[in-house]
């Protein structure tokens, strides 16, 4: 049933790019916050996210402002080494996503940013999976689509066990 949740979540995320869907079983918003550290460029991300929607930093007045996405290819195509790009500490303006990290350019100067919870990352995450002990948990999306979970699970079972006719009926 968790594979079915993955398939349904993928369809939901593909259906509307302007809606930041999140599984209703989560009790918090998909926003991560961490402290900014003087001179630190690299901030490690949790790996449970599917997509980063935006990164914000907090200035010394306590106001968040959006950072612009940039990529190391943008830097190198202009003949600038990423290690030399905006190397003086200051008010972060750009972020680059590399593996499971957010890299800030320039790296923060704590005299011009608010360090405590100074970095905010908005993201999309996957579904809240079922545990084998769950007996009452409902899927975290509109109930009219809940029937898709056993249908997808049945299709996977029929396909894996060479039940071609049943798989065809379920797929239709």
GROMACS .gro file of N, CA and C in nm, residues 43-143:
model
  303
   43UNK      N    1   2.463   2.407   0.450
   43UNK     CA    2   2.361   2.370   0.547
   43UNK      C    3   2.297   2.240   0.500
   44UNK      N    4   2.306   2.135   0.582
   44UNK     CA    5   2.257   2.003   0.545
   44UNK      C    6   2.105   1.998   0.554
   45UNK      N    7   2.044   1.935   0.453
   45UNK     CA    8   1.899   1.917   0.446
   45UNK      C    9   1.862   1.778   0.495
   46UNK      N   10   1.739   1.765   0.548
   46UNK     CA   11   1.682   1.633   0.571
   46UNK      C   12   1.658   1.572   0.433
   47UNK      N   13   1.664   1.442   0.422
   47UNK     CA   14   1.646   1.381   0.291
   47UNK      C   15   1.503   1.334   0.265
   48UNK      N   16   1.409   1.372   0.351
   48UNK     CA   17   1.271   1.329   0.332
   48UNK      C   18   1.194   1.417   0.234
   49UNK      N   19   1.255   1.525   0.189
   49UNK     CA   20   1.185   1.613   0.096
   49UNK      C   21   1.190   1.558  -0.046
   50UNK      N   22   1.091   1.594  -0.125
   50UNK     CA   23   1.091   1.558  -0.266
   50UNK      C   24   1.141   1.672  -0.353
   51UNK      N   25   1.107   1.793  -0.311
   51UNK     CA   26   1.142   1.909  -0.392
   51UNK      C   27   1.156   2.031  -0.300
   52UNK      N   28   1.259   2.110  -0.324
   52UNK     CA   29   1.277   2.235  -0.251
   52UNK      C   30   1.200   2.343  -0.328
   53UNK      N   31   1.110   2.412  -0.258
   53UNK     CA   32   1.028   2.515  -0.321
   53UNK      C   33   1.086   2.654  -0.307
   54UNK      N   34   1.165   2.676  -0.203
   54UNK     CA   35   1.225   2.807  -0.184
   54UNK      C   36   1.307   2.812  -0.058
   55UNK      N   37   1.399   2.907  -0.056
   55UNK     CA   38   1.488   2.927   0.058
   55UNK      C   39   1.483   3.075   0.094
   56UNK      N   40   1.475   3.102   0.223
   56UNK     CA   41   1.471   3.240   0.272
   56UNK      C   42   1.573   3.256   0.383
   57UNK      N   43   1.623   3.379   0.396
   57UNK     CA   44   1.712   3.414   0.505
   57UNK      C   45   1.648   3.529   0.583
   58UNK      N   46   1.689   3.543   0.709
   58UNK     CA   47   1.634   3.649   0.794
   58UNK      C   48   1.739   3.757   0.814
   59UNK      N   49   1.702   3.880   0.779
   59UNK     CA   50   1.796   3.991   0.794
   59UNK      C   51   1.805   4.034   0.941
   60UNK      N   52   1.891   4.132   0.968
   60UNK     CA   53   1.913   4.175   1.106
   60UNK      C   54   1.791   4.244   1.167
   61UNK      N   55   1.694   4.283   1.084
   61UNK     CA   56   1.570   4.342   1.135
   61UNK      C   57   1.467   4.236   1.170
   62UNK      N   58   1.501   4.109   1.143
   62UNK     CA   59   1.410   3.999   1.174
   62UNK      C   60   1.311   3.967   1.064
   63UNK      N   61   1.335   4.018   0.944
   63UNK     CA   62   1.245   3.992   0.831
   63UNK      C   63   1.305   3.889   0.738
   64UNK      N   64   1.222   3.791   0.700
   64UNK     CA   65   1.267   3.692   0.601
   64UNK      C   66   1.258   3.752   0.462
   65UNK      N   67   1.350   3.716   0.376
   65UNK     CA   68   1.348   3.757   0.236
   65UNK      C   69   1.392   3.637   0.152
   66UNK      N   70   1.337   3.625   0.031
   66UNK     CA   71   1.370   3.508  -0.052
   66UNK      C   72   1.510   3.518  -0.111
   67UNK      N   73   1.576   3.404  -0.117
   67UNK     CA   74   1.704   3.394  -0.186
   67UNK      C   75   1.679   3.346  -0.328
   68UNK      N   76   1.763   3.386  -0.419
   68UNK     CA   77   1.749   3.346  -0.558
   68UNK      C   78   1.824   3.216  -0.582
   69UNK      N   79   1.765   3.123  -0.657
   69UNK     CA   80   1.837   2.999  -0.688
   69UNK      C   81   1.949   3.027  -0.788
   70UNK      N   82   2.058   2.959  -0.769
   70UNK     CA   83   2.172   2.967  -0.860
   70UNK      C   84   2.233   2.828  -0.866
   71UNK      N   85   2.307   2.802  -0.968
   71UNK     CA   86   2.371   2.671  -0.982
   71UNK      C   87   2.519   2.691  -1.010
   72UNK      N   88   2.599   2.595  -0.969
   72UNK     CA   89   2.743   2.607  -0.994
   72UNK      C   90   2.771   2.620  -1.143
   73UNK      N   91   2.685   2.565  -1.228
   73UNK     CA   92   2.703   2.581  -1.372
   73UNK      C   93   2.688   2.727  -1.413
   74UNK      N   94   2.600   2.803  -1.345
   74UNK     CA   95   2.587   2.946  -1.372
   74UNK      C   96   2.719   3.018  -1.344
   75UNK      N   97   2.785   2.975  -1.238
   75UNK     CA   98   2.911   3.037  -1.199
   75UNK      C   99   3.023   2.999  -1.296
   76UNK      N  100   3.038   2.869  -1.319
   76UNK     CA  101   3.148   2.822  -1.403
   76UNK      C  102   3.133   2.865  -1.548
   77UNK      N  103   3.009   2.879  -1.597
   77UNK     CA  104   2.989   2.924  -1.735
   77UNK      C  105   3.034   3.070  -1.752
   78UNK      N  106   3.045   3.142  -1.641
   78UNK     CA  107   3.094   3.281  -1.643
   78UNK      C  108   3.242   3.288  -1.603
   79UNK      N  109   3.303   3.172  -1.591
   79UNK     CA  110   3.445   3.167  -1.557
   79UNK      C  111   3.474   3.193  -1.410
   80UNK      N  112   3.373   3.171  -1.325
   80UNK     CA  113   3.391   3.195  -1.181
   80UNK      C  114   3.388   3.061  -1.108
   81UNK      N  115   3.487   3.035  -1.027
   81UNK     CA  116   3.488   2.915  -0.946
   81UNK      C  117   3.387   2.931  -0.832
   82UNK      N  118   3.306   2.828  -0.802
   82UNK     CA  119   3.212   2.838  -0.690
   82UNK      C  120   3.279   2.874  -0.558
   83UNK      N  121   3.404   2.835  -0.539
   83UNK     CA  122   3.474   2.870  -0.415
   83UNK      C  123   3.514   3.018  -0.411
   84UNK      N  124   3.516   3.084  -0.527
   84UNK     CA  125   3.552   3.225  -0.535
   84UNK      C  126   3.429   3.315  -0.549
   85UNK      N  127   3.311   3.258  -0.572
   85UNK     CA  128   3.190   3.337  -0.594
   85UNK      C  129   3.140   3.393  -0.461
   86UNK      N  130   3.131   3.524  -0.452
   86UNK     CA  131   3.081   3.592  -0.332
   86UNK      C  132   3.144   3.534  -0.206
   87UNK      N  133   3.277   3.535  -0.201
   87UNK     CA  134   3.348   3.470  -0.091
   87UNK      C  135   3.356   3.552   0.036
   88UNK      N  136   3.320   3.680   0.031
   88UNK     CA  137   3.321   3.763   0.151
   88UNK      C  138   3.188   3.749   0.223
   89UNK      N  139   3.193   3.720   0.353
   89UNK     CA  140   3.069   3.705   0.431
   89UNK      C  141   2.981   3.827   0.415
   90UNK      N  142   2.848   3.804   0.416
   90UNK     CA  143   2.755   3.915   0.402
   90UNK      C  144   2.612   3.869   0.417
   91UNK      N  145   2.521   3.940   0.354
   91UNK     CA  146   2.380   3.907   0.354
   91UNK      C  147   2.356   3.808   0.239
   92UNK      N  148   2.320   3.683   0.269
   92UNK     CA  149   2.301   3.585   0.160
   92UNK      C  150   2.201   3.636   0.056
   93UNK      N  151   2.234   3.612  -0.070
   93UNK     CA  152   2.148   3.652  -0.181
   93UNK      C  153   2.104   3.534  -0.266
   94UNK      N  154   2.189   3.431  -0.272
   94UNK     CA  155   2.164   3.315  -0.359
   94UNK      C  156   2.176   3.186  -0.278
   95UNK      N  157   2.113   3.081  -0.333
   95UNK     CA  158   2.131   2.948  -0.278
   95UNK      C  159   2.150   2.850  -0.392
   96UNK      N  160   2.229   2.748  -0.366
   96UNK     CA  161   2.252   2.640  -0.461
   96UNK      C  162   2.222   2.510  -0.389
   97UNK      N  163   2.151   2.421  -0.455
   97UNK     CA  164   2.122   2.289  -0.400
   97UNK      C  165   2.222   2.190  -0.455
   98UNK      N  166   2.299   2.131  -0.365
   98UNK     CA  167   2.398   2.031  -0.403
   98UNK      C  168   2.379   1.911  -0.312
   99UNK      N  169   2.346   1.796  -0.372
   99UNK     CA  170   2.322   1.673  -0.297
   99UNK      C  171   2.219   1.701  -0.188
  100UNK      N  172   2.256   1.683  -0.062
  100UNK     CA  173   2.161   1.708   0.047
  100UNK      C  174   2.197   1.836   0.124
  101UNK      N  175   2.247   1.936   0.051
  101UNK     CA  176   2.287   2.061   0.114
  101UNK      C  177   2.233   2.182   0.040
  102UNK      N  178   2.215   2.290   0.117
  102UNK     CA  179   2.188   2.422   0.062
  102UNK      C  180   2.316   2.501   0.083
  103UNK      N  181   2.368   2.557  -0.026
  103UNK     CA  182   2.489   2.638  -0.019
  103UNK      C  183   2.447   2.784  -0.033
  104UNK      N  184   2.492   2.870   0.058
  104UNK     CA  185   2.455   3.011   0.057
  104UNK      C  186   2.567   3.097   0.000
  105UNK      N  187   2.526   3.195  -0.082
  105UNK     CA  188   2.620   3.289  -0.143
  105UNK      C  189   2.568   3.430  -0.120
  106UNK      N  190   2.642   3.518  -0.055
  106UNK     CA  191   2.761   3.484   0.021
  106UNK      C  192   2.724   3.410   0.149
  107UNK      N  193   2.821   3.354   0.215
  107UNK     CA  194   2.794   3.291   0.344
  107UNK      C  195   2.760   3.401   0.443
  108UNK      N  196   2.678   3.369   0.544
  108UNK     CA  197   2.626   3.472   0.634
  108UNK      C  198   2.732   3.543   0.717
  109UNK      N  199   2.705   3.670   0.739
  109UNK     CA  200   2.778   3.751   0.835
  109UNK      C  201   2.676   3.781   0.944
  110UNK      N  202   2.698   3.732   1.066
  110UNK     CA  203   2.597   3.745   1.171
  110UNK      C  204   2.572   3.889   1.214
  111UNK      N  205   2.650   3.982   1.165
  111UNK     CA  206   2.621   4.123   1.197
  111UNK      C  207   2.511   4.179   1.106
  112UNK      N  208   2.479   4.109   0.997
  112UNK     CA  209   2.375   4.159   0.905
  112UNK      C  210   2.258   4.061   0.888
  113UNK      N  211   2.263   3.948   0.960
  113UNK     CA  212   2.152   3.852   0.958
  113UNK      C  213   2.109   3.822   1.101
  114UNK      N  214   1.992   3.763   1.114
  114UNK     CA  215   1.949   3.710   1.244
  114UNK      C  216   1.987   3.564   1.245
  115UNK      N  217   2.072   3.525   1.337
  115UNK     CA  218   2.125   3.389   1.338
  115UNK      C  219   2.020   3.286   1.379
  116UNK      N  220   1.942   3.312   1.483
  116UNK     CA  221   1.846   3.214   1.535
  116UNK      C  222   1.732   3.193   1.435
  117UNK      N  223   1.716   3.069   1.391
  117UNK     CA  224   1.617   3.034   1.289
  117UNK      C  225   1.627   3.127   1.169
  118UNK      N  226   1.748   3.161   1.132
  118UNK     CA  227   1.771   3.256   1.024
  118UNK      C  228   1.760   3.199   0.885
  119UNK      N  229   1.751   3.068   0.873
  119UNK     CA  230   1.738   3.005   0.741
  119UNK      C  231   1.609   2.925   0.738
  120UNK      N  232   1.527   2.952   0.638
  120UNK     CA  233   1.398   2.883   0.623
  120UNK      C  234   1.396   2.816   0.486
  121UNK      N  235   1.358   2.688   0.485
  121UNK     CA  236   1.349   2.612   0.360
  121UNK      C  237   1.207   2.557   0.348
  122UNK      N  238   1.139   2.593   0.238
  122UNK     CA  239   1.006   2.539   0.210
  122UNK      C  240   1.024   2.424   0.111
  123UNK      N  241   0.952   2.313   0.137
  123UNK     CA  242   0.973   2.193   0.056
  123UNK      C  243   0.844   2.115   0.038
  124UNK      N  244   0.847   2.021  -0.054
  124UNK     CA  245   0.740   1.923  -0.066
  124UNK      C  246   0.796   1.790  -0.023
  125UNK      N  247   0.713   1.713   0.047
  125UNK     CA  248   0.758   1.583   0.097
  125UNK      C  249   0.662   1.476   0.050
  126UNK      N  250   0.706   1.354   0.067
  126UNK     CA  251   0.625   1.240   0.026
  126UNK      C  252   0.511   1.211   0.123
  127UNK      N  253   0.439   1.106   0.097
  127UNK     CA  254   0.325   1.072   0.183
  127UNK      C  255   0.369   1.020   0.319
  128UNK      N  256   0.277   1.024   0.412
  128UNK     CA  257   0.297   0.963   0.542
  128UNK      C  258   0.263   0.815   0.526
  129UNK      N  259   0.365   0.729   0.533
  129UNK     CA  260   0.346   0.587   0.503
  129UNK      C  261   0.271   0.514   0.613
  130UNK      N  262   0.211   0.405   0.572
  130UNK     CA  263   0.145   0.313   0.666
  130UNK      C  264   0.250   0.226   0.734
  131UNK      N  265   0.228   0.197   0.861
  131UNK     CA  266   0.308   0.098   0.933
  131UNK      C  267   0.227  -0.031   0.936
  132UNK      N  268   0.291  -0.143   0.955
  132UNK     CA  269   0.219  -0.270   0.958
  132UNK      C  270   0.119  -0.276   1.073
  133UNK      N  271   0.138  -0.192   1.173
  133UNK     CA  272   0.047  -0.191   1.288
  133UNK      C  273  -0.071  -0.095   1.271
  134UNK      N  274  -0.072  -0.015   1.164
  134UNK     CA  275  -0.182   0.079   1.143
  134UNK      C  276  -0.312   0.005   1.112
  135UNK      N  277  -0.416   0.041   1.184
  135UNK     CA  278  -0.548  -0.021   1.159
  135UNK      C  279  -0.656   0.082   1.131
  136UNK      N  280  -0.631   0.208   1.163
  136UNK     CA  281  -0.734   0.310   1.142
  136UNK      C  282  -0.684   0.430   1.060
  137UNK      N  283  -0.557   0.433   1.027
  137UNK     CA  284  -0.501   0.547   0.955
  137UNK      C  285  -0.562   0.559   0.816
  138UNK      N  286  -0.595   0.682   0.777
  138UNK     CA  287  -0.647   0.708   0.643
  138UNK      C  288  -0.541   0.779   0.562
  139UNK      N  289  -0.549   0.763   0.432
  139UNK     CA  290  -0.456   0.831   0.341
  139UNK      C  291  -0.475   0.982   0.354
  140UNK      N  292  -0.368   1.057   0.337
  140UNK     CA  293  -0.370   1.201   0.356
  140UNK      C  294  -0.404   1.281   0.233
  141UNK      N  295  -0.503   1.233   0.157
  141UNK     CA  296  -0.554   1.307   0.041
  141UNK      C  297  -0.704   1.283   0.031
  142UNK      N  298  -0.769   1.348  -0.063
  142UNK     CA  299  -0.916   1.344  -0.074
  142UNK      C  300  -0.969   1.200  -0.074
  143UNK      N  301  -1.070   1.176   0.008
  143UNK     CA  302  -1.122   1.040   0.028
  143UNK      C  303  -1.181   0.977  -0.098
   0.00000   0.00000   0.00000
